[in-house]
Structures are given as C-alpha cells and as structure tokens.
Amino acid sequence: MIKRSKGERIFAAFNTVFLSALLIVTLYPCLYVLFASFSDPVDLYNGSKLLLYPRGFNVINYKHVFKEALLWTGYANTIFYTIVGTIVCVLLTTFAAYGLSRRGLPGKNLMIMLMTFSMYFSGGMIPNFLIVRNLGLLDTRLAMILPGAINTFNFIIELTYFKGMPQELEEAAKIDGANHFTVLFKIMMPLAKASIAVIALYYAVAFWNDYVTALLYVNKQELYPLQLVLREILFQGTLDAQAASNVDQADAVSETIKYATMVVSTIPILCVYPFIQKYFVQGVMIGAVKG
Amino acid sequence: MTSKLKMGKAKQGMPVSTKSLWKRMVEFWEVYLLLLPVALYYIIFKYVPMFGNVIAFQDYSITRGILQSEFVGLKHFTSFLNDVYFWRLLKNTLMINLYGLLFAFPAPIILALLLNEVRCTPFKRSVQTITYMPHFISAVVVCGMILDFISPNGLVNSVLNAFGIESKKFITDPQYFYGVYTVMDIWQGIGWGSIIYISALSGIDAELYEASAIDGASRWQQTLRITLPCLLPTIAICLIMRVGQMLSTGFEKIILLYNPAIYSTSDVISTYVYRKGILGGEYSFSAAVGLFNSIINFLLLVFANWFSKKATGSGMF
Amino acid sequence: MAKCKRLVSFVLCGVMALSFAGCDKKETTPSSDAIDTISVFCGRSASLSEEMKDYNDVASFQKMEELTGVKVEWTLPPASGYDEKFNLMIASGNYTDVIVSSWKAQGAEKFHKDGIIINLLDYKEHMPNFMAYTEAHPEFAKDYISTDGKLLYFPYIRENLESNVFYGPLMRQDWLDKLGLEVPTTSEELYQVLKAFKEKDPNGNGEADEIPMTGVGASGVGLLLNMFSTHHGFYLDGDKVVYGLLEDNFTEGISYIAKLYEEGLLDADYVFQDRAKQDGKITNNKAGFMYSYQPTTISNAMAEKDPNFKLVGIPNLKNKEGKRVTYYSAYATSVLPSGAAAITTACKNPAAAVKWLDSFYSKEGIEAMNFGIEGETYTKENGECVFTDLVMNNPERSVSKMFDRTSGVFNSYFPSVQLWESYSKSLSSYGKAAIETWADGTDISGILPSINFTEEEKKKVADYMAQITTYADETVDQIILGQKPVSALNEARAKIKEMGMDEVLKIYQAAYDRYDKTNVSF
C-alpha cells in the first residue's frame, strides 16, 4: 500500500469523526424503539420523548405481542412470501434487464418505454382486484407474489448495470457456441452479483413490509403475513370509525406495546443486510484478482 | 435445432444493421422467450387495469361501476386547477421535491463516497448497517421523534440556548418546514439510499486505481477521475427517476409533521386531496388529481431522460 | 398466434371484469323463514386480534346463537383495511347477506337506489322488537329513518346520555387542594386557576415547569369556546345552522385561548402533540388541566404508582348566561354513525335475516349483547344484571379485556342497544364519577344532529369545505399562536364567504330542516 499524504490523513480523521457522528444520529432512533419497547407505558412520556434507557424496565409489552394467536403463522407466511417472492422477482427482473440490454434488439426501447409508462399510470385498487379475482388468485399464496412480480424501478437499476457490463464477454461466449441462456446464467448473473444483491434486498424488504397486498387479496387468516397481523396491534386506538366509540382503546394497547411490535417485526429483516454486504466487497475482489 | 441456430448465428456475427428486421428478430428468439413472461406480466397486471383511469373523467360511483357511471369530461381536472389553493399546493409540492433534489438526493452519494475511503472494514460495515436501519422505523415514530426534538422545549432548542441562540419555532413557523422535512428525509433515508451506490462502487475495477496510483494520483484525484465517472450512469438513472417524482410527496410523513398554522408551506397536493376525501370527496376527484400528477411526472421523466442522454450519454430509453 | 389469442382473451376478460362490476346483482328468492347460517361483513374490532378468532368467541354472540339458532359466518376485514375491503366487495358484486358499516356516511340511500341494500320496512311484520323499541324511544328514530321514510339499516344505539358523555374537562384535584383552590366554573375562574397552577408550583418540585393546560390540536383546546357559546364548525343557534368562525362570540373565545397561549398557560405543544404525549404530561405531574376522555385508563395506571394522584372530571364550564353548554358532538350521538347493519340484495332469505337482526333489540337480545351469558358472565339480583367475578375480578385479565370477551356491544359495533348499566361497569370510579359530573346539567341543544345530504349536496359541500376548512384552521391556529392578530378574523370571514360559505350554510340549513321534519311513524 502506498503511503498516504498528510492531507489524506487529515481527511481520513475527519471522515472517521463525521461517519461516527452519523452513526450515532442514525443509531439513536433504533435504540429509542428498543428502549421504549422495554419501558413501562406510564413512565414512557415523561414530558419529553428523549429516551436513553428503558424507563421502568419490563417485558410485559413482549408478552402481549407474543400472545397474539397468529404471530407464528404470520412469521412463517412472511418468510415464505419473502423468499419465494424474492426469487421469482429477481429472476423475472433479471430476464427483463438482460434481454433489454442486448444491443440491436428490435423493439427494445419501445418496451422499456412502455414499462416505465406503466409505473405512472396504474389503474387503481379496484381494477387490480378484479384482475386478481378473475385469474382465480384470491386467497392463494400466489396472489401475494404475482401482482408485484416486477418492480419497474428495480428493473431499471439492473438494466443500467447490465448495460454497463463489457459487451465483449457476451461476444466471446457466443463464439464459444454459448446461447443466450448460457450467457445469462453462467456469465452475466455471476458477474452482476452486486447489482442482483441490491435488487434482491429491495424486493425482500418490500415483501417483508407488504401488508396491502394481503389486505386486498387475502381473506383467510392462515395466509396473513406478519405485518398484517401486527398492524392490527399498531392500529388499535387510532381507528377513525371508532372515534365516536365510548370504549377507550388506549387501555387495550399502550404505546409501548406498539414499539415491541415494531421490534418483533423488523429484527429479522434487519439481519439480511450484513449478508448482502458480502457481495458488494466481492465485486472488488474479483477485479483485484484479475489485476 | 437449437444447436444449428446457435452455430449459424455465431458464424454470421456482425454487422447487424444490414439485416432485415424479421431476420434480426428471429436471431434474438431466445431473448424474446426470456422477455415473454415479462411482457405478459406487464400486460395483465399493469396495462389491463389501466382502464381504471377512466374514472377520472366520470362521476364514478362505487355502486354503479365504470359502465354505469356518468361521464363528465374534464370536470374534476378543471375543478382542481381552479381551486383557490392549487398554486400554493403546487408550489409546496415542488419546493419540497426541489429541496429533496438538492440535498436529500446527493446525501447518499456522498455517504457512499466517504465510506469508500474508509480502510477499516468493521467500521465501514457498522456504519453501513446502522445508517440503513432508520429506513425500517415507521413514519409515525420517526416524525414523532423529530417533532419532539424540535419542539419549543426540545433538544435542538436546548442546544441552541446553550450557545446563546434564541429558541426557534421550528414547528409553528412556516419558514422552517421545507428544511425540517428534508432533514428528516435525509436522516431516515441516507443509509438505505446509499446501498445502490455502494454496490456500484464495488463494481469498479481495482486495476484502474492501481494504475492511477502508479501514475502518482492522489486519492482525491482518483475520486474525481475514476470513482465519480464510474458512478455516473447510476447517478444519472437515479436522478432521472427522482425528477420523475417531482409531483409526488411522502404523504404520510407530511400529515404527521404538519399543522394548520403552517399550511402555507406544508400543505401539498396529496394532503389536500386527503382532507377533501374525508369531507366526502369522491374517487373521481382523487383519480383526476392522480392522473394529473402522473402526466406531469412522466413528462418530466421523459425530459430528464432526453437531457441525460444529451449530457452524459446514458439514459433509460 | 396462439399466444396472441391468449393475450387478447386476457385483455378482454379484464375489460369485461371492469365493465360489469357493479351490475352483478343477484336475484332474491323468497323461501321459508328459517335459516341456519348467515354471512356477515363487519369491521374487525382491534380487541379481537389477540386470542379470539372472531365474534363467535364473544359470550354475547354465543348467547345470541343459542337464542336464535342462527350461526354467523363472519367476514372480518382487518380494522386498518375496512374501507378498502368494503369498496372491493361492493365493486366486485359479491355481497354477504348482512353488511355492518357506517351506512349514513356511506350514503345508504344511494346503495338502496342502485340495488345493493333493501328497505327493511318491506319486512315490517318480521321486526316486532325493533318496532316496539322505536315506539318506546321515538327520540332516536329521526336519526336512522331516511328522509323519505325508509329504514335501510338497523342502528347501534346508546340509550343513556351518560354513555355519550365520555369526553370533557379534567383537572388535577390534588393540585387544586394543594393550592387551596375551588373547582372553576366560569372562564374567569378557570383563568385564575391556570395562573395559579403556573405560578404556585403545585407539583412541588421547586421549578416553574408546570404546563397549566394541555391538549391535542385546535379542536382539543377548542372546547374552551363552549364558555363563549360557540364552537369550531357547525352548530345550532335555535333552529338556525351556524358556522362558528362567522359568529361574534367566536372572536371573544379565540381571544381568550390566544391569551392563555401568550401567557404560557396553554401547552405550546398543543398544535402537534398526540394523545399519548398529552396524557404523559398529566401522569408525570407536568400538566393540570385538559379536555379529554374519561380517565379510567389514567386512573387505573396511576392507582399503584401514586396514590395521591387525583385526576377528576369537573363540571362543564358555564357560559355567560350560566348554562353548561357543550358542542362536543358525541354528547348528542345516541345513534352511532358506525355499527349499522343493512341486508343486501344477495341475501336469499331477507325475511329471516330481518327476523334475526330484530332479535338483537328484544329484551333478551339487549341483555345478552350487554352482559353475555346468564349464570356465567352475569347474574340477576333483584331484576338487575350484575357481572360475575369472572368478569370483574379475573386474576388473569383486566376488566376491559374481559369486557371484550363478554359483551358484544363493546367490541363488535354490531347493532344493538348499549346500556349505561353495563358500560359504567367497565369504568374506574374516577371514570364513572367524571361522566356523571359531565352529564349533570349539561346543555346539548346546540349540537347539530347527524343530518343527511343528497349526493349532489354532499359533493358541493366537499368542494366548498375543502377550501374553507383549510383557510379557517390555518387562521385559527395562527391567531392562537400569536402569528396573527385577532382582527384577522374579519378578513377570514370575508374570505370564507367568498369561498362559498353562504351556499354551504344554505345546504346545511335545508338538510337540517328536512331532518327536523322527518316523519318517524312507520
């Protein structure tokens, strides 16, 4: 490694300080949610929301959340939707990105244009529902996955990446007699790992957080994803329709339970990122090895 | 059969342009096969439901459906354009997005570049992982915390007071809203937004750095000459997409952050339509406003794409 | 080519689906009057989400099944997605037999005209209990009979005034005692008390950190306006519908609130804080006065923490004429806007469905819906229903949790009659006392009842009011916060008239007159 100049060292010091500050600032809200989830509901709002440790430590909030009958089926369903959905979405998006990044493909730009267009002019809830119903997908697991199978934004991200890959690779493979399927699966996909990892993360997070699809297309509780199950807890006491009700929902669900709910529902997906990070570094490694 | 085709194609090679369209299409049959499910998906789940936009030109009634509802032409569009608050809503929507474009858009890029300079991998990974976490905290919590920090007796004002600066009315004085919203946006989105750039950075060939280091380039020069140009296509695409959202706003966050006293800067198109909806507004009005936004957004996107192609050579289509 | 055909047929099927949505009505076939199951679409109460699957797990509905022999198949959309599910059901044309919704707000007449719900009066002879109830309580009928004399849904009724009076002024009695002050009854006395709270350190921590009054939003602190015989929004002045901001009293009322704010007697956070934060200030000895819900939750939570803590409901404050007027609409909402059950045209046997719904208004039905199962959740002593220890002293669950499992009128919004006799049992002694205090001598004659607009009127009102409320809310908050002088009201009055306020008032007046003249005899 080449020795760093004085300016670079000053920059490195400044950089470390700055990033550490950012680290603290972004860590705080996460700690806040965690602390609040272990707090006593009455002590939580001591005038200010600033929280540096759990106020009146207890685990009653978690007991409440874990009592939820549908919690575990919700977890299982969400994991299923996330894994299967992400695989389907990544494959389809990669097909689209690979196909539409081929030079000289007739109709290429028209199709990209039409795909982008559809991002803006969706038909709304009711037409989408009728399509899903007419395809016989209501109350099936497929209804959770198919309607959102390609996200145009993610497609464009991957398209950009594929466009930037050296064309010679493909040509060399073609001369060796490879067809497009071989080129895609054996050459391009391994090389595009970093980009595929990003869109996989985007899809996984979207599936993990999705409750709207289930709300619209699924009636059977045994198919409910975690977020829909837990949203009921978060939603208690804020129902407009119950505004005229004399039953005080504040009692049923305290703020602290809501925080416990958030912790329970987000911890697993947070753990995905460190695994994805691996691919970001690997890209650099390949380059280095080649060099 | 397939092997023959393959062989034939490999032999033919370039140039492409002299061949007839049909021949070229046949040549790409495998690619079209890959694209078939994609096309089907878009037709079934995107284009067929698109007919639902018709209700923007109707007095749509849920009990009558699309066929029986009465057509009213551009009534809802004109009613929106003639609303006393139309220009204010448009201005606020655009201003919030402009702030986003100027500050919230570059923030993740800067973070990615700074992270790229960090040598200590554990530190780098911790910063990456932790800055990305606020993305998962619900808007209610994030906005609640922001409000608490900037409230009259909150943390920010206490700090200001400690430096001898008078307390500021961040929440009730209209002049601060764009700033408050943008800060929150950055706070919550910087780490999440940087992922795409971090991934793009990892795709840069390390050879390039080594070669330039041998030429005696400093880190700063390397950043300017290698890193940024390599990031440019990604930045350009993200920027185009961002420009294509100039008329959309994070509705939920604004609802949570604003109050009537600062409507003059915080009331945006979506919040106004929402309030009107509560009063008994109809589907058709919100559909018309949505369509209006989409058209403008799409035109902006097409324009940004055209511009980017001219300026940087890369664009979406 | 086959591919192409398939595409075309996909497209066509989509278009057809869209086109025929909404006209997919089913024929009704009258048959014998016995049914054994009935499908019901109803909001999923939040309290169900843990442990209970559907309302069949609630004692009341078990008892009702026993009484009527009818099994219910519940379709319970998640509470957070009720509207979406409702709209999708209507749009797709697959209705359940019975739909529980906020029918008045949905526009029941439109749904009837377009052939989705039936006029229940066509089956008058099958609803003896409901007819008897209506006769015995004609005061509620205006609210649920449509202006052209139809009955389109069975309503949820809160029979006693006390059940409606669950919101009002709450004060820290222990602070008053400490400072040797009397409960304030007028605006001037209230001002003095708040001033004392600020200056005399009632929380005893040696710092002047008290926030004398707290609240949530302009509407929350807006109940102070009642002392000046006015209110935010629409109310009645005799038989005339008026809009608060346009009235002279409003100037005085807003000046009062602005003064409280200026002198630091009103929480500076009122514009943006939520209820949890407001309550936190009360329970943590920071704030002494607020308008809020009856204090059962707070007093239960504080009972162990601080035995000296006393948050009590004080009588609604008097106006200049010495009347305890209030314009809080719930006070006059005996017929709930939500929890109304209509029978759809998809119902195979409407007569039997009517008969079933009617049983919820019989003496046994009301008792079951309020108290659950006799001998299990309640017993009768001298003709009065008394909850058993299973409900009131359950070692595992709080009273409110047990109410959720016991009483249909509390967690389901399924139409029946809610009685104070049972509601009061869910309250703490502070909660019950507060409600009794608020109900005593309160004057609710100025509250605008829930009037019905026609489609046309509704659209017009929404068009005008979107602009007007934006302008009004903005101005009112700016005046309270001291950003604008009180005289800005004059400008605001001119401005909202320009925005069409006169037209809106005309529509309101016409709707109220129609409401007033509704013929309640069937």
Tab-separated table of C-alpha atoms in Angstrom, chain A residues 23 31-32 37 40-41 48 61 70 73 75 114 121 127 147 156 191 199 202 213 221 238 243 246 254 267 270 279 290:
chain	number	residue	atom	x	y	z
A	23	LEU	CA	-23.612	6.521	13.167
A	31	LEU	CA	-32.214	2.388	20.256
A	32	TYR	CA	-35.188	4.554	21.118
A	37	SER	CA	-40.355	-1.469	23.872
A	40	ASP	CA	-43.432	0.922	31.310
A	41	PRO	CA	-46.292	2.613	29.449
A	48	SER	CA	-40.077	14.505	26.583
A	61	ASN	CA	-45.030	-5.497	26.158
A	70	LEU	CA	-51.499	-15.517	14.572
A	73	THR	CA	-48.193	-18.398	11.260
A	75	TYR	CA	-43.912	-15.214	10.647
A	114	LEU	CA	-43.930	1.045	-22.058
A	121	PHE	CA	-50.447	5.126	-14.791
A	127	PRO	CA	-59.302	-2.911	-11.441
A	147	PRO	CA	-49.180	-8.904	-8.742
A	156	ILE	CA	-34.162	-0.014	-14.417
A	191	LEU	CA	-20.755	-11.090	-12.736
A	199	ILE	CA	-32.421	-5.614	-6.074
A	202	TYR	CA	-35.090	-4.226	-2.339
A	213	THR	CA	-51.446	-6.978	-0.955
A	221	GLN	CA	-56.201	-15.554	8.280
A	238	THR	CA	-56.427	5.110	16.095
A	243	ALA	CA	-63.891	7.951	17.093
A	246	ASN	CA	-67.003	5.344	24.184
A	254	SER	CA	-50.305	1.180	25.132
A	267	ILE	CA	-35.367	-7.513	13.606
A	270	LEU	CA	-32.529	-6.095	9.511
A	279	TYR	CA	-21.433	-9.337	-2.374
A	290	LYS	CA	-7.954	-10.243	-12.252
